[in-house]
Coordinates of C-alpha atoms in Angstrom, one line a residue:
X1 CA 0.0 0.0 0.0
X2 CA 2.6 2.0 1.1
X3 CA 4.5 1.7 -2.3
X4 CA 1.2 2.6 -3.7
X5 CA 1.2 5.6 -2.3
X6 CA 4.4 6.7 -3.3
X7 CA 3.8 5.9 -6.7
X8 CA 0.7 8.3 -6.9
X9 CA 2.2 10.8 -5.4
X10 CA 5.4 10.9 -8.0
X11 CA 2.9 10.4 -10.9
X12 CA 0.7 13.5 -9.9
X13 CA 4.1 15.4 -8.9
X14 CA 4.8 15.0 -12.7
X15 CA 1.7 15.0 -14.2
X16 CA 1.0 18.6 -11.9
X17 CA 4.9 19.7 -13.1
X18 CA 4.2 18.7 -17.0
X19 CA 1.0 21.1 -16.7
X20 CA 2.4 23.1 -14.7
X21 CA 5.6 24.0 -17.7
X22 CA 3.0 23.5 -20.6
X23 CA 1.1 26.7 -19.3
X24 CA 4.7 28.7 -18.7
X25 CA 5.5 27.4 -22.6
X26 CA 2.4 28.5 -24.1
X27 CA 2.3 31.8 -22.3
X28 CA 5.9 32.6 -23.4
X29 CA 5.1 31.1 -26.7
X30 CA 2.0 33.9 -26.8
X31 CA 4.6 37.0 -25.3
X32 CA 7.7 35.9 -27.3
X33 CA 6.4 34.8 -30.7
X34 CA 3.9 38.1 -31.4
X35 CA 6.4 40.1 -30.2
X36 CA 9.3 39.1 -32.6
X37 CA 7.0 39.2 -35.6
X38 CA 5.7 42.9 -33.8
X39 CA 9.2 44.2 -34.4
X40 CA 10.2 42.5 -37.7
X41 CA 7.4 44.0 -39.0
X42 CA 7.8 47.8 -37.3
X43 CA 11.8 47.8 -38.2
X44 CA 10.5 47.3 -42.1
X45 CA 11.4 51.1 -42.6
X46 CA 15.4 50.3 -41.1
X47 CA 15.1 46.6 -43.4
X48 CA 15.0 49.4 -46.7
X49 CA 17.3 51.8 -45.4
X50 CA 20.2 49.6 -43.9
X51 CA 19.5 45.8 -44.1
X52 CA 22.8 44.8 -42.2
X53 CA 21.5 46.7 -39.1
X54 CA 18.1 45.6 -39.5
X55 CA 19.5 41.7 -39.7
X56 CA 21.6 42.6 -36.7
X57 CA 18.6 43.3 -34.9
X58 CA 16.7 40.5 -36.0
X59 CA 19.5 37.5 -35.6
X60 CA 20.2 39.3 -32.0
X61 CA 15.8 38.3 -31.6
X62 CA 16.1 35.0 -33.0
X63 CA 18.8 34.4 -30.9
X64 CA 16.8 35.0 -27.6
X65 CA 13.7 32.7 -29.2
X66 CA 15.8 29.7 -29.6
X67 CA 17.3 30.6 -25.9
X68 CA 13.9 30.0 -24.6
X69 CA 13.9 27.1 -26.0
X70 CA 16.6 26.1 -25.0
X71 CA 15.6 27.2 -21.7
X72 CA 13.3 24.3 -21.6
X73 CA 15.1 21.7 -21.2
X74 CA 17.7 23.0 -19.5
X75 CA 15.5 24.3 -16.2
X76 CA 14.0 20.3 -16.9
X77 CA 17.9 19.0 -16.0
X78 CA 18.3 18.3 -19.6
X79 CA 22.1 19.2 -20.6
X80 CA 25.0 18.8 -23.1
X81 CA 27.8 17.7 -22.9
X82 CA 30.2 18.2 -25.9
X83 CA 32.9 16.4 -27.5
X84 CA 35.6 16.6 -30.2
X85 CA 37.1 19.6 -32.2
X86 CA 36.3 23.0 -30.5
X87 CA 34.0 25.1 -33.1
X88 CA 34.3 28.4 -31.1
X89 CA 36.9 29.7 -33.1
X90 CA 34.7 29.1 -36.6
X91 CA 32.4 31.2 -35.7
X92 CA 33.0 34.0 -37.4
X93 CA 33.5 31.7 -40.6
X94 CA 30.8 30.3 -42.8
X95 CA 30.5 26.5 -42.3
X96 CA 28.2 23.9 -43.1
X97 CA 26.9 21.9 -40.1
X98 CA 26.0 18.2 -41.3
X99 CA 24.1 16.2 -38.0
X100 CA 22.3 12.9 -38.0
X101 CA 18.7 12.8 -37.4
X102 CA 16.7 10.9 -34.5
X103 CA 14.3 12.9 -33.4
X104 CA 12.4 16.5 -32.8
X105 CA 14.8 17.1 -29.9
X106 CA 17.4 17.0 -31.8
X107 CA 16.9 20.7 -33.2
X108 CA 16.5 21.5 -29.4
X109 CA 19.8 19.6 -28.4
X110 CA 21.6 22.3 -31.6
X111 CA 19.7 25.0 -30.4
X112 CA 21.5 24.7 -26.6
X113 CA 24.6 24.2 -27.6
X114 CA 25.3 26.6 -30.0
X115 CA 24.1 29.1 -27.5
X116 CA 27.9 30.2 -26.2
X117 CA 29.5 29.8 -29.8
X118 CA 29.6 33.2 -30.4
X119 CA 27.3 34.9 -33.5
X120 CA 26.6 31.9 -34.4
X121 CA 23.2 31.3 -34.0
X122 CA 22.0 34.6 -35.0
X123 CA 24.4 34.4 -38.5
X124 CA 22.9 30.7 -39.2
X125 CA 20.5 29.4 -41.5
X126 CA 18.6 26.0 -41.0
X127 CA 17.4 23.7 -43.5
X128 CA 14.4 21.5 -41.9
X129 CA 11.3 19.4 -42.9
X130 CA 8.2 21.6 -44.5
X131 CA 6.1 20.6 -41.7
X132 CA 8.1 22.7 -39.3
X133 CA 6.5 25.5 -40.5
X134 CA 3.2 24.8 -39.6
X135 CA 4.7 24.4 -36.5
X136 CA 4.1 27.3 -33.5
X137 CA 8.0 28.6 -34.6
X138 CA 7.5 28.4 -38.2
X139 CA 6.6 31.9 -39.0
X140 CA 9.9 33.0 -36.7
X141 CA 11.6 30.7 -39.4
X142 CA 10.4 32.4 -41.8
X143 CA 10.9 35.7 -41.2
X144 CA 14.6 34.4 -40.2
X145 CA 14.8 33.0 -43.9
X146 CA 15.0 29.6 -43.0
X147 CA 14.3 27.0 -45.5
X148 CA 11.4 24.4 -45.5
X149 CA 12.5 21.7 -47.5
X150 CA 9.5 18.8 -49.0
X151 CA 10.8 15.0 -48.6
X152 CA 9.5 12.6 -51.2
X153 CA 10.7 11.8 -55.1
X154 CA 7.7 14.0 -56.1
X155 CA 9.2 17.0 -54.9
X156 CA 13.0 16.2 -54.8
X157 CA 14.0 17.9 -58.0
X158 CA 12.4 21.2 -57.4
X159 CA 13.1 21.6 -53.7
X160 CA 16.5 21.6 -54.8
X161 CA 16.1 24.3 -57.7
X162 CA 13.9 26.1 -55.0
X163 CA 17.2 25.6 -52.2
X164 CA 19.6 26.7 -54.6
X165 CA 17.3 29.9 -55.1
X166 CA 16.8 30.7 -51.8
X167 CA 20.7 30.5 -51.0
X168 CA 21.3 32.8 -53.5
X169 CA 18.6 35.3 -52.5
X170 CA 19.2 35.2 -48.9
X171 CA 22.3 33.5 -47.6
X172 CA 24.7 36.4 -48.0
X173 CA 22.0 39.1 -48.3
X174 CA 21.3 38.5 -44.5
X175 CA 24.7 37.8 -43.2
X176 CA 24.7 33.9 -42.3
X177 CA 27.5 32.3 -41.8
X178 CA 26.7 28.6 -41.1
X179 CA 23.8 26.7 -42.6
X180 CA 22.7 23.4 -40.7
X181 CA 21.0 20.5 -42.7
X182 CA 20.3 16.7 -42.0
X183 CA 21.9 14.9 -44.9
X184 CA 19.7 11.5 -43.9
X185 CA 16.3 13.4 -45.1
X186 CA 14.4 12.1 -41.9
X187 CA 14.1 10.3 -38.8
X188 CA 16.2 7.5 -37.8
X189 CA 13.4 5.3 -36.9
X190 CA 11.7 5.8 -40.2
X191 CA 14.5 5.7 -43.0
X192 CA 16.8 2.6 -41.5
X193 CA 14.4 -0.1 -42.7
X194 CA 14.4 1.7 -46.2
X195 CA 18.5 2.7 -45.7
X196 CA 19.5 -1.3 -44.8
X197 CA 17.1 -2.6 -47.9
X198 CA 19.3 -0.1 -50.4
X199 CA 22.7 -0.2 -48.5
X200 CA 22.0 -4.1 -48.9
X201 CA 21.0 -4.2 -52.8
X202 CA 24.2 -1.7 -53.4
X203 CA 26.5 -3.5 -51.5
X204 CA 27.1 -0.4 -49.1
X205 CA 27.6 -0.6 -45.4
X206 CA 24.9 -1.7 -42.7
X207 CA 24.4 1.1 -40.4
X208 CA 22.0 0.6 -37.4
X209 CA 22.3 4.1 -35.3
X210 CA 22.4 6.3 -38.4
X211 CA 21.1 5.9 -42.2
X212 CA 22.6 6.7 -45.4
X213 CA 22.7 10.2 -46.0
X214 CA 21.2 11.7 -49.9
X215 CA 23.2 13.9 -51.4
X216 CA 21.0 16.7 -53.4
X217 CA 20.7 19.3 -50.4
X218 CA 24.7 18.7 -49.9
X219 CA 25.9 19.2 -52.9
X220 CA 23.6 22.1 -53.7
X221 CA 24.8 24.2 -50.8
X222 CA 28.3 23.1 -51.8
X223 CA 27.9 24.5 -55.1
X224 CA 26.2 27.2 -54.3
X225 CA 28.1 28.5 -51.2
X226 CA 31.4 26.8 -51.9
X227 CA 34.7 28.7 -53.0
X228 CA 35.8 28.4 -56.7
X229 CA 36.6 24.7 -57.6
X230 CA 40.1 23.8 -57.8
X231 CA 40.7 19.9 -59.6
X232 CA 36.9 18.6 -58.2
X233 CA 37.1 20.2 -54.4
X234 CA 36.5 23.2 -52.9
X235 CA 39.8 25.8 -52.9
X236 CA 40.3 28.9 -50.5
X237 CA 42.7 30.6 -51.7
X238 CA 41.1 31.7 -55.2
X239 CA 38.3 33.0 -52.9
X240 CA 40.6 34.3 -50.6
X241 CA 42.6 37.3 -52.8
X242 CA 39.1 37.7 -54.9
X243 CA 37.8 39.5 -51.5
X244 CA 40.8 41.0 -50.5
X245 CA 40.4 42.8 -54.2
X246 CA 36.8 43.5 -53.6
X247 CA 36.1 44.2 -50.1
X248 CA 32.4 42.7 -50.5
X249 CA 32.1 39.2 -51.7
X250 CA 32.8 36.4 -48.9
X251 CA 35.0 33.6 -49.2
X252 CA 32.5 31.0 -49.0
X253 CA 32.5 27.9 -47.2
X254 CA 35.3 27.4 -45.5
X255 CA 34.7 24.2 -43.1
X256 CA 32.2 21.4 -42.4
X257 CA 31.3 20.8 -38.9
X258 CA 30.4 17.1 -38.6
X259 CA 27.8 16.9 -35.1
X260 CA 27.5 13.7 -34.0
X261 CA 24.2 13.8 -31.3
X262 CA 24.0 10.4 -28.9
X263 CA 21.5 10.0 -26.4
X264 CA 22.0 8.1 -23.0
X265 CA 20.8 4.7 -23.8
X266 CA 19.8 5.3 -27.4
X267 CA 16.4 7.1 -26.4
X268 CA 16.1 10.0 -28.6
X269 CA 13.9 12.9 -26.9
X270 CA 11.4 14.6 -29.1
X271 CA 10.1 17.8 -28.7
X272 CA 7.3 17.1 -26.2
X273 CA 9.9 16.5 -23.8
X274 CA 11.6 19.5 -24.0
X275 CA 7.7 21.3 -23.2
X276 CA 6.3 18.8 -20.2
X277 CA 9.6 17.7 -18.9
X278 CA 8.3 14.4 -18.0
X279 CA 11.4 12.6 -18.5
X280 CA 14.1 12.6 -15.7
X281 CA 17.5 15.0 -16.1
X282 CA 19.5 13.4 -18.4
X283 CA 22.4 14.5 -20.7
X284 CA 22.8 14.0 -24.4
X285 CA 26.1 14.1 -26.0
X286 CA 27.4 16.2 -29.2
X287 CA 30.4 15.4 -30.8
X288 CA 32.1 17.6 -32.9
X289 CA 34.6 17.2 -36.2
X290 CA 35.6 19.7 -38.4
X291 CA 36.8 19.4 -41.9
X292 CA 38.9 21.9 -44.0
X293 CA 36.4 22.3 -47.1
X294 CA 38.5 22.1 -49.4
X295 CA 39.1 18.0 -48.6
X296 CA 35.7 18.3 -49.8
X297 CA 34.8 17.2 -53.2
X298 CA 31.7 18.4 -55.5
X299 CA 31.3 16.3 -58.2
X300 CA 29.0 13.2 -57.5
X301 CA 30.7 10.1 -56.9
X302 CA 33.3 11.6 -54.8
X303 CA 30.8 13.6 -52.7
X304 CA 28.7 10.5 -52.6
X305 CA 31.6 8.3 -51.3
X306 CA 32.9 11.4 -48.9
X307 CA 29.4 11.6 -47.7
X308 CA 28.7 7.8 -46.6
X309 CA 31.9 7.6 -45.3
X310 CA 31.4 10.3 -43.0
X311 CA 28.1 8.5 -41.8
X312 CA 29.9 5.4 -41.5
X313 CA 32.1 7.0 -39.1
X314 CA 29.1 7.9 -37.5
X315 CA 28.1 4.7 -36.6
X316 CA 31.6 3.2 -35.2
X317 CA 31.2 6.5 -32.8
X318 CA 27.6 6.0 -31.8
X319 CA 28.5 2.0 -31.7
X320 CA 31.7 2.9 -29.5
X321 CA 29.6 5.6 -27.4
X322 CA 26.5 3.8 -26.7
X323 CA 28.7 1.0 -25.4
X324 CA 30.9 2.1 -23.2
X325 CA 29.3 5.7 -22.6
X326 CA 32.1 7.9 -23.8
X327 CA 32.5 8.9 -27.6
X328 CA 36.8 7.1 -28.5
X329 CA 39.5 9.6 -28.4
X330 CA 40.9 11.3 -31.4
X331 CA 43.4 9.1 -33.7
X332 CA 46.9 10.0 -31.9
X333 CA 45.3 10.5 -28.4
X334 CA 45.0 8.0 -25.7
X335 CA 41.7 9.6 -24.0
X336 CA 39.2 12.1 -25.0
X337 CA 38.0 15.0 -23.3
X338 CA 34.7 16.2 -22.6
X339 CA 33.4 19.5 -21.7
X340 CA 30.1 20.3 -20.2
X341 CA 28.2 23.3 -22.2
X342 CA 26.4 25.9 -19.7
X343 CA 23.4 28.1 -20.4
X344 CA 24.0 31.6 -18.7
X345 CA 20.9 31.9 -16.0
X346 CA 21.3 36.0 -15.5
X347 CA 21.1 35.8 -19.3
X348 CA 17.9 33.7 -19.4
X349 CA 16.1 35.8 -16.6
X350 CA 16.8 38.6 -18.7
X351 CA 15.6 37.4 -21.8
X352 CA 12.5 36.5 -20.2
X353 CA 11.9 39.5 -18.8
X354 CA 12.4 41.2 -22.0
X355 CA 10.1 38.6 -23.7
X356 CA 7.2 39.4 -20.7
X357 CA 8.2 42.9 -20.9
X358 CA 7.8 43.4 -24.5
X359 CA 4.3 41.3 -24.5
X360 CA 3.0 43.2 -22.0
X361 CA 3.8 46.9 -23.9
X362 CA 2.2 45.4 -27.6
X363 CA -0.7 44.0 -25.4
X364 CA -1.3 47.7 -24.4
X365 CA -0.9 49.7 -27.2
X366 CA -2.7 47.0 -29.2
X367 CA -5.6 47.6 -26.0
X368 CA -5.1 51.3 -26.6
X369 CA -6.2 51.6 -30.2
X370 CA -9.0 48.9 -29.6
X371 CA -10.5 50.9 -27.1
X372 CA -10.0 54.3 -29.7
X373 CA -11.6 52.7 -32.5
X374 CA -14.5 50.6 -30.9

């Protein structure tokens, strides 16, 4: 009976804290969202006059949203810890981020810990599934010029004419410096039945914690974003005196940040998690890898074979992590090193007090010219 008891009591302590956070997320959801889309729309004027300041402003906004989100999680005892190459010093570079795909929370999991890498997250551009933009932050994405991208052989073709488009209307017209995408096209729970059928019939490798990765969005952004071609890769230095003649055009790419994300005991978290908290603290793992871009090749079959391979390693790190609990050490080193990212909670009070702030002035000026008209 006793037991019973105890076991009621911890079910309606969560069930009363998963309310309890759903109303806190919908109420910021109702301040913050409005109020982002408020000023986008009021700073219209400054957008014609000086863009650059006006995405300043903006990326310095959509920096605070995903904060709140992050937020989430983090006051839930969901953390990061990170592993691998340190990317702080790229941050002022444009990369391309390539992660493998699990779940909702794994936009969540990127949007912590990219937090304290410096411009980053206001400078970046995100390539996700069209249905995100149905979603409560898809008109924040929007605005932000993120790109909605349809899955399916129906649509493939021109989603990547449309991609190549919006990169070239919109990348370097706002300022973004690195562009995340998830090469596998989906979830991992709904693409490794289909990825083991074809890796099987083309004699490419079984993977079991990732799937093989399609190229199209890759090589487009490549193309597109890349530095001139030099013999089939990507070159710098072509790029590199072309600005320094100018004083405009960017360089380009520059690196590829390989994220690696690993749950503790291989149970993805989705986004419903991050919002109830009904899970117990737990921390997920990011491991990080950069590549020089120009070891990266553009034509097909070498981008094709540079792509799986990079997925394959994938796999020996999730294998190695998810059984002994520790991503392996770098080749030449004898132990790896993790570090534990932090969110900033004088930062976070802040930004929520902004977010109420600001909610609470557009509620009364919006009150204001109601009462004035009617």
């Amino acid at each position: 009976m006793a037991q019973l008891l105890e076991g009621a009591r911890n079910l309606g302590w969560v069930l009363l804290n998963s309310f309890l956070r759903f109303i806190f997320v919908f109420i910021n959801n109702c301040v913050a969202i409005p109020s982002y889309c408020l000023y986008c729309i009021l700073l219209q004027p400054l957008r014609v006059m000086d863009s650059r300041t006006f995405w300043l402003i903006e990326g310095i906004m959509f920096k605070w949203m995903l904060a709140m989100v992050s937020q989430w999680g983090w006051v839930a005892g969901y953390t990061v810890m990170e592993w691998g190459d340190d990317v702080r010093p790229l941050s002022e570079e444009e990369a391309m981020v390539i992660v493998n795909h699990q779940a909702t929370g794994d936009v969540c999991t990127l949007m912590m810990c990219l937090q304290d890498k410096g411009t980053v997250v206001r400078k970046m551009m995100w390539l996700m599934d069209h249905v995100f933009k149905y979603t409560n932050f898809g008109l924040v994405s929007l605005i932000h010029g993120d790109f909605f991208i349809r899955q399916g052989k129906a649509y493939r073709d021109k989603q990547l004419i449309y991609l190549k488009d919006h990169l070239d209307r919109y990348y370097h017209s706002r300022d973004r410096k690195w562009i995340v995408l998830f090469p596998e096209g989906g979830f991992l729970r709904k693409r490794r039945e289909t990825s083991q059928a074809f890796a099987k019939k083309n004699s490419l490798p079984h993977l079991t914690h990732v799937t093989l990765p399609r190229l199209g969005a890759t090589q487009v952004i490549l193309k597109t974003l890349g530095p001139q071609q030099e013999n089939g890769c990507l070159g710098t230095e072509a790029s590199t005196v072309h600005r320094s003649q100018s004083g405009s055009k960017p360089k380009g790419l520059q690196w590829v940040v390989d994220v690696t994300i690993a749950y503790s005991k291989a149970r993805p978290m989705d986004i419903q998690t991050w919002i109830f908290g009904y899970r117990p603290p737990t921390v997920t793992h990011v491991h990080y890898r950069v590549y020089p871009i120009k070891e990266v090749p553009v034509e097909t079959k070498p981008l094709t074979d540079w792509l799986y391979q990079r997925f394959v390693e994938k796999e020996d790190l999730l294998a190695h992590f998810y059984e002994t609990g520790a991503f392996p050490p770098p080749k030449g080193q004898k132990e790896a090193f993790s570090r534990a990212m932090t969110l900033d909670p004088v930062q976070l009070c802040v930004i929520q007090f902004l977010a109420f702030a600001s909610g609470y002035l557009w509620y009364s000026v919006l009150q204001y010219f109601y009462c004035r008209l009617f």
